[in-house]
């Protein structure tokens, strides 16, 4: 550095004084020289080495391959031996229960505890097995929401020897029971919004039980569950048994930045019912869906929107052996189940409905009008045409309110065609020991002569009349008690007692079989008009 001082020279001036155009042809010269040299070398090698002179078959036969026939086996054996040694090293690790517990719980953002043992297993793939794994509630660490008999954590072969960090992408849950409290639905929903660091999850022989606080409602049993995720899509598949019906659930969440979408399909295999739920075009907080069900003579199709824990049925059709029509309205799921539905039926086949009532078991007949206290709401039901052997009731309109297990009949209007109409109001009170209908009934006859002629009673005057009846009907034992009967004036207690006795003896003698029998009704009308 003493003899050459690079800082003394200005290379920019030197570069300016050099004309590169003079040397432009040099690169072309060297390219031609390289091509000539390569061709010459190839010709010389080709002349010196004549492949046809060599007999490769003799060379192949001269080699004693028997000496080397075991080499592939040795190579494979060494590789297998090294792999076995590699995957067996974690057998000598001491897995600290608290560290494993904390890492898994942090990965899934949950509170959990390992009550059983921790062991390492090589087959079928390297994995850590946890026994008696307990999952704590989101908002109450003293409350258990899930217990898993065995948890298998599949380890990554790439990071198998990392002692301080368990690297895994898949976890298997075997014989798990999970409790789902409907009152904590919002908390569960907020938990999933935090996007916990889920892995691929497989579940075998699981059970999901639904609770209302501490009261068990129902459950899905024999659950087989798979949850897989990647950069483009999250997919969930669940199979199980719900209310003695095989159920299949498929959820897909596409993570497209420009057009993300979610799709949920629920199938009830035994009833051939399918529910599809997808993103709605109405708004961000609204999802849309459709329902289709087809089994034997039962048909159901519906289009709906869902938002704010409410299902909005925009258009729905229903058909079975009893009825045919359509419905619309709102069903509220949370915090309490409620509904407001309008059902407009084209037809009701009363003959088949009557046969169904007669075929019920005695226990089901007694509990026919018992409603779960959790089912509350309003139902507007109408039927344009009612078919029966003896056409007495042509159509109906009703407004019913379901409240805490009781049914309030705000209006039940029955059209008797050319005969007149009848209007019924009342309430069905249900308790553990009784189920009673308390009613008030107004009967309007446009032509009493035509009415009596229908029941074989002739020589009556053609007049219009109205009749008021009130009383109680024991729906468990099917016995009638009349409080009042009046036309222009109130009937006497003796007449009321007589009508009550005749009604019970004739129309309620054999329960529903005799109550809706036209011949019995004809005999009753004849006995009270003698």
Short mmCIF file of C-alpha atoms in Angstrom, two decimals:
data_model
loop_
_atom_site.label_atom_id
_atom_site.label_comp_id
_atom_site.label_asym_id
_atom_site.label_seq_id
_atom_site.Cartn_x
_atom_site.Cartn_y
_atom_site.Cartn_z
CA UNK A 1 0.00 0.00 0.00
CA UNK A 2 3.05 2.24 0.36
CA UNK A 3 3.99 1.82 -3.32
CA UNK A 4 0.55 2.00 -4.83
CA UNK A 5 -1.80 4.70 -3.69
CA UNK A 6 -5.13 4.03 -5.37
CA UNK A 7 -6.53 7.31 -4.20
CA UNK A 8 -4.07 9.15 -6.47
CA UNK A 9 -5.76 7.87 -9.60
CA UNK A 10 -9.01 9.16 -11.07
CA UNK A 11 -10.54 6.18 -12.77
CA UNK A 12 -13.40 8.22 -14.16
CA UNK A 13 -11.00 10.18 -16.40
CA UNK A 14 -9.27 6.96 -17.44
CA UNK A 15 -12.63 5.40 -18.41
CA UNK A 16 -13.55 8.46 -20.49
CA UNK A 17 -10.27 8.30 -22.49
CA UNK A 18 -10.78 4.64 -23.42
CA UNK A 19 -12.83 4.00 -26.60
CA UNK A 20 -14.67 0.71 -26.17
CA UNK A 21 -15.81 0.72 -29.80
CA UNK A 22 -12.30 -0.35 -30.84
CA UNK A 23 -12.64 -3.56 -28.84
CA UNK A 24 -16.22 -4.40 -29.82
CA UNK A 25 -15.13 -7.06 -32.30
CA UNK A 26 -12.98 -8.91 -29.73
CA UNK A 27 -15.98 -10.72 -28.16
CA UNK A 28 -17.07 -11.96 -31.60
CA UNK A 29 -13.54 -13.18 -32.33
CA UNK A 30 -13.41 -15.25 -29.14
CA UNK A 31 -16.87 -16.72 -29.81
CA UNK A 32 -15.74 -17.96 -33.28
CA UNK A 33 -12.55 -19.33 -31.79
CA UNK A 34 -14.52 -21.27 -29.11
CA UNK A 35 -16.85 -22.86 -31.69
CA UNK A 36 -13.91 -23.97 -33.86
CA UNK A 37 -12.05 -25.41 -30.89
CA UNK A 38 -15.09 -27.36 -29.57
CA UNK A 39 -15.79 -28.91 -33.00
CA UNK A 40 -12.14 -29.92 -33.44
CA UNK A 41 -11.97 -31.55 -29.99
CA UNK A 42 -15.22 -33.49 -30.65
CA UNK A 43 -13.89 -34.88 -33.98
CA UNK A 44 -10.60 -35.97 -32.37
CA UNK A 45 -12.39 -37.71 -29.47
CA UNK A 46 -14.81 -39.38 -31.87
CA UNK A 47 -11.94 -40.79 -33.94
CA UNK A 48 -9.93 -41.99 -30.94
CA UNK A 49 -12.90 -43.54 -29.13
CA UNK A 50 -15.02 -45.78 -31.32
CA UNK A 51 -17.91 -47.08 -29.19
CA UNK A 52 -18.56 -49.92 -31.65
CA UNK A 53 -15.14 -51.42 -30.80
CA UNK A 54 -16.24 -52.07 -27.21
CA UNK A 55 -18.32 -55.14 -26.25
CA UNK A 56 -20.27 -54.04 -23.20
CA UNK A 57 -21.97 -57.43 -22.80
CA UNK A 58 -18.58 -59.03 -22.09
CA UNK A 59 -17.78 -56.29 -19.63
CA UNK A 60 -21.11 -56.83 -17.88
CA UNK A 61 -20.56 -60.60 -17.72
CA UNK A 62 -17.03 -60.22 -16.42
CA UNK A 63 -18.30 -58.39 -13.33
CA UNK A 64 -19.15 -60.81 -10.49
CA UNK A 65 -22.42 -59.31 -9.37
CA UNK A 66 -22.95 -62.00 -6.72
CA UNK A 67 -20.42 -60.25 -4.54
CA UNK A 68 -22.56 -57.09 -4.55
CA UNK A 69 -26.13 -58.52 -4.52
CA UNK A 70 -26.61 -57.79 -0.80
CA UNK A 71 -25.46 -54.18 -1.03
CA UNK A 72 -29.00 -52.77 -1.69
CA UNK A 73 -30.29 -54.75 1.27
CA UNK A 74 -27.50 -53.40 3.45
CA UNK A 75 -28.19 -49.83 2.31
CA UNK A 76 -31.93 -50.14 2.98
CA UNK A 77 -31.23 -51.80 6.32
CA UNK A 78 -28.86 -49.04 7.40
CA UNK A 79 -31.38 -46.38 6.41
CA UNK A 80 -34.19 -48.13 8.30
CA UNK A 81 -31.92 -48.61 11.32
CA UNK A 82 -31.00 -44.93 11.35
CA UNK A 83 -34.66 -43.93 11.05
CA UNK A 84 -35.60 -46.20 13.95
CA UNK A 85 -32.83 -44.73 16.07
CA UNK A 86 -33.93 -41.21 15.14
CA UNK A 87 -37.60 -41.69 15.99
CA UNK A 88 -36.72 -43.66 19.15
CA UNK A 89 -34.67 -40.90 20.75
CA UNK A 90 -37.76 -39.15 22.25
CA UNK A 91 -38.43 -42.34 24.23
CA UNK A 92 -35.67 -41.19 26.56
CA UNK A 93 -37.08 -37.69 26.98
CA UNK A 94 -38.70 -36.69 30.23
CA UNK A 95 -41.92 -34.91 29.25
CA UNK A 96 -42.81 -32.49 31.99
CA UNK A 97 -46.59 -32.53 32.49
CA UNK A 98 -46.90 -28.83 33.26
CA UNK A 99 -44.85 -27.79 30.20
CA UNK A 100 -46.82 -30.03 27.83
CA UNK A 101 -50.08 -28.88 29.39
CA UNK A 102 -49.20 -25.17 29.09
CA UNK A 103 -48.01 -25.47 25.51
CA UNK A 104 -51.13 -27.28 24.27
CA UNK A 105 -53.47 -24.97 26.15
CA UNK A 106 -51.67 -21.89 24.83
CA UNK A 107 -51.76 -23.18 21.26
CA UNK A 108 -55.53 -23.66 21.43
CA UNK A 109 -56.12 -20.66 23.72
CA UNK A 110 -58.01 -22.77 26.27
CA UNK A 111 -57.74 -23.82 29.91
CA UNK A 112 -56.95 -27.50 30.29
CA UNK A 113 -55.38 -30.05 32.58
CA UNK A 114 -53.71 -33.44 32.15
CA UNK A 115 -54.83 -35.77 34.93
CA UNK A 116 -53.33 -38.96 33.51
CA UNK A 117 -49.96 -40.08 32.14
CA UNK A 118 -47.84 -38.80 29.25
CA UNK A 119 -46.08 -41.31 27.04
CA UNK A 120 -44.35 -41.42 23.66
CA UNK A 121 -45.30 -43.95 20.98
CA UNK A 122 -43.53 -44.72 17.70
CA UNK A 123 -46.28 -46.58 15.84
CA UNK A 124 -47.99 -45.97 13.53
CA UNK A 125 -46.24 -42.58 13.49
CA UNK A 126 -44.33 -40.73 16.24
CA UNK A 127 -46.79 -39.22 18.70
CA UNK A 128 -47.26 -38.18 22.31
CA UNK A 129 -50.26 -39.73 24.08
CA UNK A 130 -52.00 -37.93 26.94
CA UNK A 131 -54.54 -39.77 29.07
CA UNK A 132 -57.49 -38.22 30.91
CA UNK A 133 -57.32 -34.77 29.32
CA UNK A 134 -59.74 -32.23 30.85
CA UNK A 135 -60.96 -29.01 29.15
CA UNK A 136 -62.12 -26.21 31.43
CA UNK A 137 -64.89 -23.69 30.79
CA UNK A 138 -64.05 -20.43 29.05
CA UNK A 139 -65.45 -18.23 31.81
CA UNK A 140 -65.16 -20.58 34.80
CA UNK A 141 -61.98 -22.59 35.33
CA UNK A 142 -63.67 -24.67 38.01
CA UNK A 143 -66.25 -25.92 35.49
CA UNK A 144 -65.39 -28.80 33.16
CA UNK A 145 -66.83 -28.66 29.64
CA UNK A 146 -64.97 -31.62 28.16
CA UNK A 147 -63.15 -34.82 29.09
CA UNK A 148 -61.01 -36.79 26.61
CA UNK A 149 -59.90 -40.31 27.47
CA UNK A 150 -56.85 -40.23 25.17
CA UNK A 151 -55.21 -37.40 23.22
CA UNK A 152 -52.69 -38.28 20.50
CA UNK A 153 -50.38 -35.46 19.39
CA UNK A 154 -48.75 -36.32 16.06
CA UNK A 155 -45.19 -34.98 16.05
CA UNK A 156 -43.38 -33.44 13.12
CA UNK A 157 -40.43 -35.60 11.94
CA UNK A 158 -38.49 -32.48 11.05
CA UNK A 159 -38.43 -31.17 14.63
CA UNK A 160 -38.70 -34.47 16.46
CA UNK A 161 -35.69 -33.89 18.70
CA UNK A 162 -36.73 -30.48 20.00
CA UNK A 163 -37.17 -31.06 23.70
CA UNK A 164 -38.33 -27.60 24.69
CA UNK A 165 -40.95 -27.20 21.99
CA UNK A 166 -43.49 -29.76 20.76
CA UNK A 167 -44.09 -29.16 17.06
CA UNK A 168 -47.24 -30.79 15.77
CA UNK A 169 -49.87 -30.19 13.10
CA UNK A 170 -52.47 -32.85 13.94
CA UNK A 171 -54.15 -33.93 17.16
CA UNK A 172 -56.40 -36.98 17.64
CA UNK A 173 -59.09 -37.09 20.33
CA UNK A 174 -60.34 -40.55 21.32
CA UNK A 175 -63.50 -41.06 23.41
CA UNK A 176 -64.28 -37.42 24.16
CA UNK A 177 -67.37 -36.05 25.88
CA UNK A 178 -68.11 -32.32 25.51
CA UNK A 179 -70.82 -30.32 27.30
CA UNK A 180 -72.41 -27.42 25.38
CA UNK A 181 -74.35 -24.96 27.54
CA UNK A 182 -76.79 -22.99 25.37
CA UNK A 183 -76.75 -20.12 27.86
CA UNK A 184 -73.04 -19.59 27.08
CA UNK A 185 -73.54 -19.54 23.30
CA UNK A 186 -72.40 -15.92 22.96
CA UNK A 187 -69.21 -16.66 24.92
CA UNK A 188 -68.45 -19.64 22.68
CA UNK A 189 -69.08 -17.45 19.64
CA UNK A 190 -66.73 -14.72 20.91
CA UNK A 191 -64.08 -17.35 21.64
CA UNK A 192 -64.02 -18.51 18.02
CA UNK A 193 -63.89 -14.89 16.86
CA UNK A 194 -60.49 -14.59 18.59
CA UNK A 195 -59.22 -17.10 16.00
CA UNK A 196 -57.40 -19.57 18.27
CA UNK A 197 -54.37 -21.33 16.82
CA UNK A 198 -56.20 -24.49 15.79
CA UNK A 199 -54.47 -27.51 14.28
CA UNK A 200 -55.85 -30.41 12.29
CA UNK A 201 -58.20 -32.21 14.70
CA UNK A 202 -59.60 -35.74 14.47
CA UNK A 203 -62.18 -37.12 16.91
CA UNK A 204 -63.36 -40.71 17.34
CA UNK A 205 -66.16 -42.08 19.56
CA UNK A 206 -67.21 -38.65 20.79
CA UNK A 207 -70.36 -37.29 22.42
CA UNK A 208 -71.71 -33.73 22.45
CA UNK A 209 -74.36 -33.05 25.10
CA UNK A 210 -76.48 -29.88 25.10
CA UNK A 211 -77.47 -28.23 28.38
CA UNK A 212 -79.73 -25.44 29.54
CA UNK A 213 -77.69 -24.46 32.60
CA UNK A 214 -77.60 -27.78 34.46
CA UNK A 215 -80.56 -29.38 32.68
CA UNK A 216 -79.66 -31.87 29.94
CA UNK A 217 -81.63 -31.28 26.72
CA UNK A 218 -80.29 -33.65 24.07
CA UNK A 219 -77.04 -35.01 22.67
CA UNK A 220 -75.18 -36.10 19.55
CA UNK A 221 -73.61 -39.53 20.08
CA UNK A 222 -71.08 -41.71 18.24
CA UNK A 223 -69.37 -38.63 16.81
CA UNK A 224 -66.67 -38.93 14.17
CA UNK A 225 -65.09 -35.53 13.58
CA UNK A 226 -62.40 -34.17 11.26
CA UNK A 227 -61.15 -30.60 11.07
CA UNK A 228 -58.51 -29.71 8.48
CA UNK A 229 -57.08 -26.32 7.65
CA UNK A 230 -54.65 -24.85 5.18
CA UNK A 231 -53.91 -21.48 3.60
CA UNK A 232 -56.93 -21.59 1.28
CA UNK A 233 -59.72 -23.35 3.17
CA UNK A 234 -60.85 -24.65 6.56
CA UNK A 235 -62.97 -27.80 6.38
CA UNK A 236 -64.97 -29.56 9.09
CA UNK A 237 -66.79 -32.89 8.75
CA UNK A 238 -68.90 -34.36 11.56
CA UNK A 239 -70.84 -37.62 11.62
CA UNK A 240 -72.98 -38.77 14.53
CA UNK A 241 -76.38 -39.80 15.81
CA UNK A 242 -78.89 -37.13 16.82
CA UNK A 243 -82.32 -38.12 18.19
CA UNK A 244 -81.88 -41.64 16.77
CA UNK A 245 -81.15 -40.10 13.37
CA UNK A 246 -77.77 -40.29 11.64
CA UNK A 247 -76.48 -36.76 11.07
CA UNK A 248 -73.78 -35.42 8.73
CA UNK A 249 -72.33 -31.88 8.99
CA UNK A 250 -69.91 -30.32 6.50
CA UNK A 251 -68.50 -26.81 7.02
CA UNK A 252 -66.19 -25.06 4.55
CA UNK A 253 -64.56 -21.67 5.08
CA UNK A 254 -62.82 -20.32 1.98
CA UNK A 255 -60.12 -17.75 2.80
CA UNK A 256 -60.09 -15.93 -0.53
CA UNK A 257 -59.06 -12.32 0.18
CA UNK A 258 -61.20 -10.92 -2.62
CA UNK A 259 -64.22 -13.15 -2.11
CA UNK A 260 -64.20 -15.10 1.20
CA UNK A 261 -67.17 -17.41 1.73
CA UNK A 262 -68.61 -19.90 4.18
CA UNK A 263 -70.81 -22.90 3.43
CA UNK A 264 -72.50 -25.22 5.93
CA UNK A 265 -74.41 -28.37 5.03
CA UNK A 266 -76.39 -30.44 7.55
CA UNK A 267 -77.92 -33.77 6.57
CA UNK A 268 -80.30 -35.96 8.54
CA UNK A 269 -79.76 -39.25 6.77
CA UNK A 270 -82.78 -41.23 8.03
CA UNK A 271 -85.32 -38.52 7.14
CA UNK A 272 -83.49 -37.47 3.97
CA UNK A 273 -83.36 -33.87 5.19
CA UNK A 274 -80.69 -31.41 4.05
CA UNK A 275 -80.00 -27.87 5.26
CA UNK A 276 -77.65 -25.60 3.30
CA UNK A 277 -76.38 -22.35 4.83
CA UNK A 278 -74.25 -19.82 2.96
CA UNK A 279 -73.27 -16.15 2.92
CA UNK A 280 -76.13 -13.78 2.22
CA UNK A 281 -76.23 -10.90 -0.23
CA UNK A 282 -78.56 -9.00 2.12
CA UNK A 283 -75.90 -7.90 4.63
CA UNK A 284 -72.69 -8.85 6.42
CA UNK A 285 -74.46 -10.05 9.56
CA UNK A 286 -77.05 -12.08 7.63
CA UNK A 287 -76.66 -15.59 6.25
CA UNK A 288 -79.05 -17.34 3.91
CA UNK A 289 -80.06 -20.93 3.47
CA UNK A 290 -82.54 -23.50 2.29
CA UNK A 291 -84.09 -26.69 3.62
CA UNK A 292 -85.29 -29.71 1.71
CA UNK A 293 -86.77 -32.87 3.18
CA UNK A 294 -88.28 -35.82 1.37
CA UNK A 295 -89.25 -39.11 2.95
CA UNK A 296 -92.16 -41.27 1.86
CA UNK A 297 -95.13 -38.89 1.49
CA UNK A 298 -93.57 -36.11 3.58
CA UNK A 299 -92.19 -33.06 1.75
CA UNK A 300 -90.67 -29.84 3.05
CA UNK A 301 -88.88 -27.03 1.21
CA UNK A 302 -87.98 -23.64 2.66
CA UNK A 303 -85.87 -20.56 1.91
CA UNK A 304 -84.68 -18.51 4.89
CA UNK A 305 -82.33 -15.83 6.20
CA UNK A 306 -80.59 -15.92 9.58
CA UNK A 307 -79.38 -13.01 11.68
CA UNK A 308 -79.39 -11.84 15.32
CA UNK A 309 -80.30 -15.38 16.48
CA UNK A 310 -83.46 -15.33 14.35
CA UNK A 311 -84.54 -17.44 11.37
CA UNK A 312 -86.69 -15.58 8.83
CA UNK A 313 -88.67 -18.05 6.72
CA UNK A 314 -89.41 -16.14 3.52
CA UNK A 315 -91.10 -18.94 1.64
CA UNK A 316 -91.78 -22.54 2.62
CA UNK A 317 -93.95 -25.42 1.41
CA UNK A 318 -95.04 -28.44 3.42
CA UNK A 319 -96.93 -31.57 2.40
CA UNK A 320 -97.73 -34.91 4.02
CA UNK A 321 -100.61 -37.38 4.22
CA UNK A 322 -102.55 -35.01 6.51
CA UNK A 323 -102.09 -31.58 4.93
CA UNK A 324 -100.72 -29.46 2.10
CA UNK A 325 -99.78 -25.79 2.31
CA UNK A 326 -97.16 -23.13 2.93
CA UNK A 327 -95.81 -21.09 5.83
CA UNK A 328 -93.68 -18.04 6.62
CA UNK A 329 -92.56 -16.19 9.72
CA UNK A 330 -89.82 -15.79 12.31
CA UNK A 331 -88.23 -18.31 14.68
CA UNK A 332 -86.04 -16.89 17.48
CA UNK A 333 -83.43 -19.28 18.89
CA UNK A 334 -81.69 -17.29 21.63
CA UNK A 335 -81.80 -16.31 24.43
CA UNK A 336 -85.15 -18.15 24.47
CA UNK A 337 -86.88 -20.16 21.78
CA UNK A 338 -89.81 -18.23 20.30
CA UNK A 339 -91.72 -18.14 17.02
CA UNK A 340 -94.27 -16.13 15.07
CA UNK A 341 -95.50 -18.21 12.13
CA UNK A 342 -98.27 -17.97 9.56
CA UNK A 343 -99.38 -21.36 8.21
CA UNK A 344 -101.79 -21.28 5.26
CA UNK A 345 -103.00 -24.76 4.35
CA UNK A 346 -104.70 -25.59 1.10
CA UNK A 347 -106.18 -28.82 2.44
CA UNK A 348 -106.50 -30.93 5.59
CA UNK A 349 -107.41 -34.59 5.26
CA UNK A 350 -109.40 -35.08 8.45
CA UNK A 351 -110.11 -38.76 7.71
CA UNK A 352 -106.41 -39.65 7.87
CA UNK A 353 -105.88 -37.38 10.88
CA UNK A 354 -108.72 -39.14 12.70
CA UNK A 355 -107.24 -42.56 11.90
CA UNK A 356 -103.88 -41.37 13.24
CA UNK A 357 -105.45 -40.20 16.53
CA UNK A 358 -107.22 -43.52 17.01
CA UNK A 359 -103.98 -45.47 16.41
CA UNK A 360 -102.06 -43.60 19.12
CA UNK A 361 -101.10 -45.44 22.28
CA UNK A 362 -103.08 -44.59 25.45
CA UNK A 363 -100.05 -42.74 26.86
CA UNK A 364 -99.61 -40.62 23.73
CA UNK A 365 -103.32 -39.81 23.67
CA UNK A 366 -103.15 -38.48 27.22
CA UNK A 367 -100.09 -36.36 26.40
CA UNK A 368 -101.34 -35.22 22.98
CA UNK A 369 -101.65 -31.55 23.95
CA UNK A 370 -98.67 -31.35 26.30
CA UNK A 371 -96.13 -28.82 25.03
CA UNK A 372 -92.56 -28.27 26.21
CA UNK A 373 -92.37 -25.16 28.40
CA UNK A 374 -89.42 -23.92 26.33
CA UNK A 375 -91.60 -23.68 23.21
CA UNK A 376 -93.20 -20.23 23.20
CA UNK A 377 -94.68 -18.22 20.37
CA UNK A 378 -97.65 -17.39 18.19
CA UNK A 379 -99.17 -19.48 15.40
CA UNK A 380 -101.71 -18.25 12.86
CA UNK A 381 -103.19 -21.36 11.25
CA UNK A 382 -105.76 -21.46 8.46
CA UNK A 383 -107.10 -24.20 6.19
CA UNK A 384 -109.01 -23.45 3.01
CA UNK A 385 -110.54 -26.92 2.63
CA UNK A 386 -111.12 -29.78 5.09
CA UNK A 387 -111.92 -33.23 3.70
CA UNK A 388 -113.92 -35.72 5.76
CA UNK A 389 -116.42 -38.54 5.20
CA UNK A 390 -119.27 -36.30 6.32
CA UNK A 391 -118.41 -32.75 5.33
CA UNK A 392 -119.44 -30.74 8.37
CA UNK A 393 -116.48 -28.35 8.80
CA UNK A 394 -115.39 -26.80 5.50
CA UNK A 395 -112.53 -24.50 6.59
CA UNK A 396 -110.89 -22.95 9.64
CA UNK A 397 -108.99 -19.91 10.85
CA UNK A 398 -107.16 -19.82 14.17
CA UNK A 399 -104.78 -17.75 16.25
CA UNK A 400 -102.89 -19.71 18.91
CA UNK A 401 -100.35 -18.60 21.52
CA UNK A 402 -97.96 -21.08 23.15
CA UNK A 403 -96.78 -19.90 26.56
CA UNK A 404 -94.88 -21.88 29.22
CA UNK A 405 -96.44 -25.21 28.24
CA UNK A 406 -99.99 -23.83 27.90
CA UNK A 407 -101.92 -23.06 24.71
CA UNK A 408 -104.08 -19.95 24.51
CA UNK A 409 -106.78 -20.15 21.84
CA UNK A 410 -107.40 -16.53 20.96
CA UNK A 411 -109.57 -17.53 18.05
CA UNK A 412 -110.72 -20.73 16.38
CA UNK A 413 -113.29 -20.03 13.68
CA UNK A 414 -114.81 -23.10 12.00
CA UNK A 415 -116.89 -22.63 8.86
CA UNK A 416 -119.87 -25.01 8.63
CA UNK A 417 -120.62 -24.02 5.05
CA UNK A 418 -124.30 -23.34 4.36
CA UNK A 419 -125.15 -24.39 7.92
CA UNK A 420 -123.33 -21.54 9.66
CA UNK A 421 -120.16 -21.19 11.72
CA UNK A 422 -118.76 -21.71 15.20
CA UNK A 423 -116.26 -19.59 17.10
CA UNK A 424 -114.19 -21.06 19.96
CA UNK A 425 -111.91 -19.30 22.45
CA UNK A 426 -110.19 -20.77 25.47
CA UNK A 427 -106.99 -22.08 26.96
CA UNK A 428 -105.34 -25.48 27.37
CA UNK A 429 -103.71 -25.63 30.80
CA UNK A 430 -101.07 -28.31 31.29
CA UNK A 431 -99.60 -29.55 34.54
CA UNK A 432 -97.93 -32.75 35.67
CA UNK A 433 -101.25 -34.27 36.75
CA UNK A 434 -103.74 -32.79 34.28
CA UNK A 435 -104.33 -31.34 30.82
CA UNK A 436 -107.58 -29.37 30.57
CA UNK A 437 -109.29 -27.28 27.91
CA UNK A 438 -111.32 -24.40 29.29
CA UNK A 439 -113.47 -23.03 26.47
CA UNK A 440 -116.26 -20.72 25.37
CA UNK A 441 -118.12 -21.58 22.17
CA UNK A 442 -120.53 -19.57 20.05
CA UNK A 443 -122.50 -21.55 17.45
CA UNK A 444 -124.23 -19.56 14.69
CA UNK A 445 -126.80 -21.41 12.56
CA UNK A 446 -127.92 -19.59 9.42
CA UNK A 447 -130.68 -22.12 8.78
CA UNK A 448 -131.64 -24.39 11.67
CA UNK A 449 -133.96 -26.45 9.43
CA UNK A 450 -131.08 -27.39 7.10
CA UNK A 451 -128.94 -28.18 10.16
CA UNK A 452 -131.50 -30.56 11.65
CA UNK A 453 -132.20 -32.18 8.27
CA UNK A 454 -128.49 -33.08 8.00
CA UNK A 455 -128.84 -35.11 11.19
CA UNK A 456 -132.12 -36.76 10.16
CA UNK A 457 -134.39 -34.47 12.18
CA UNK A 458 -137.20 -33.08 10.09
CA UNK A 459 -140.27 -30.85 10.49
CA UNK A 460 -138.21 -28.07 12.08
CA UNK A 461 -138.79 -24.42 11.34
CA UNK A 462 -136.38 -22.48 9.12
CA UNK A 463 -134.89 -19.94 11.50
CA UNK A 464 -131.48 -18.52 12.33
CA UNK A 465 -130.23 -19.07 15.84
CA UNK A 466 -127.15 -18.75 18.02
CA UNK A 467 -126.03 -20.85 20.95
CA UNK A 468 -123.43 -20.11 23.65
CA UNK A 469 -121.66 -22.98 25.45
CA UNK A 470 -118.88 -22.85 28.05
CA UNK A 471 -117.18 -25.61 29.97
CA UNK A 472 -114.08 -27.72 30.61
CA UNK A 473 -112.80 -30.76 28.74
CA UNK A 474 -110.42 -33.16 30.49
CA UNK A 475 -107.95 -33.97 27.70
CA UNK A 476 -106.32 -36.84 29.58
CA UNK A 477 -109.49 -38.77 30.40
CA UNK A 478 -111.74 -37.17 27.74
CA UNK A 479 -114.62 -36.12 29.99
CA UNK A 480 -116.72 -32.98 29.46
CA UNK A 481 -118.04 -30.66 32.16
CA UNK A 482 -120.47 -27.93 31.05
CA UNK A 483 -120.75 -24.63 32.92
CA UNK A 484 -123.33 -22.79 30.86
CA UNK A 485 -125.59 -23.16 27.83
CA UNK A 486 -127.70 -20.28 26.64
CA UNK A 487 -129.73 -19.30 23.61
CA UNK A 488 -132.09 -16.44 24.29
CA UNK A 489 -131.99 -17.49 27.93
CA UNK A 490 -129.72 -19.64 30.07
CA UNK A 491 -130.54 -23.31 30.24
CA UNK A 492 -131.43 -24.79 33.60
CA UNK A 493 -128.91 -26.78 35.60
CA UNK A 494 -130.97 -29.93 34.99
CA UNK A 495 -130.84 -29.44 31.21
CA UNK A 496 -127.11 -28.74 31.33
CA UNK A 497 -126.49 -31.89 33.38
CA UNK A 498 -128.59 -33.89 30.90
CA UNK A 499 -126.65 -32.58 27.86
CA UNK A 500 -123.36 -33.22 29.65
CA UNK A 501 -124.29 -36.83 30.41
CA UNK A 502 -125.45 -37.51 26.85
CA UNK A 503 -122.27 -35.99 25.41
CA UNK A 504 -120.01 -38.11 27.63
CA UNK A 505 -122.03 -41.29 27.11
CA UNK A 506 -122.35 -41.03 23.34
CA UNK A 507 -119.49 -38.92 21.94
CA UNK A 508 -116.78 -39.74 24.48
CA UNK A 509 -117.62 -43.38 25.06
CA UNK A 510 -114.59 -44.60 23.08
CA UNK A 511 -112.41 -41.49 23.21
CA UNK A 512 -111.34 -39.94 19.91
CA UNK A 513 -112.83 -42.86 17.95
CA UNK A 514 -116.37 -41.91 19.02
CA UNK A 515 -115.81 -38.13 19.38
CA UNK A 516 -115.28 -37.56 15.66
CA UNK A 517 -117.76 -40.20 14.48
CA UNK A 518 -120.62 -38.61 12.52
CA UNK A 519 -123.14 -41.31 13.48
CA UNK A 520 -122.44 -40.69 17.16
CA UNK A 521 -122.89 -36.95 16.62
CA UNK A 522 -126.17 -37.66 14.84
CA UNK A 523 -127.37 -39.77 17.79
CA UNK A 524 -126.35 -37.04 20.24
CA UNK A 525 -128.22 -34.30 18.33
CA UNK A 526 -131.26 -36.56 18.11
CA UNK A 527 -131.22 -37.36 21.85
CA UNK A 528 -131.13 -33.72 22.99
CA UNK A 529 -133.83 -32.51 20.58
CA UNK A 530 -136.46 -35.12 21.45
#
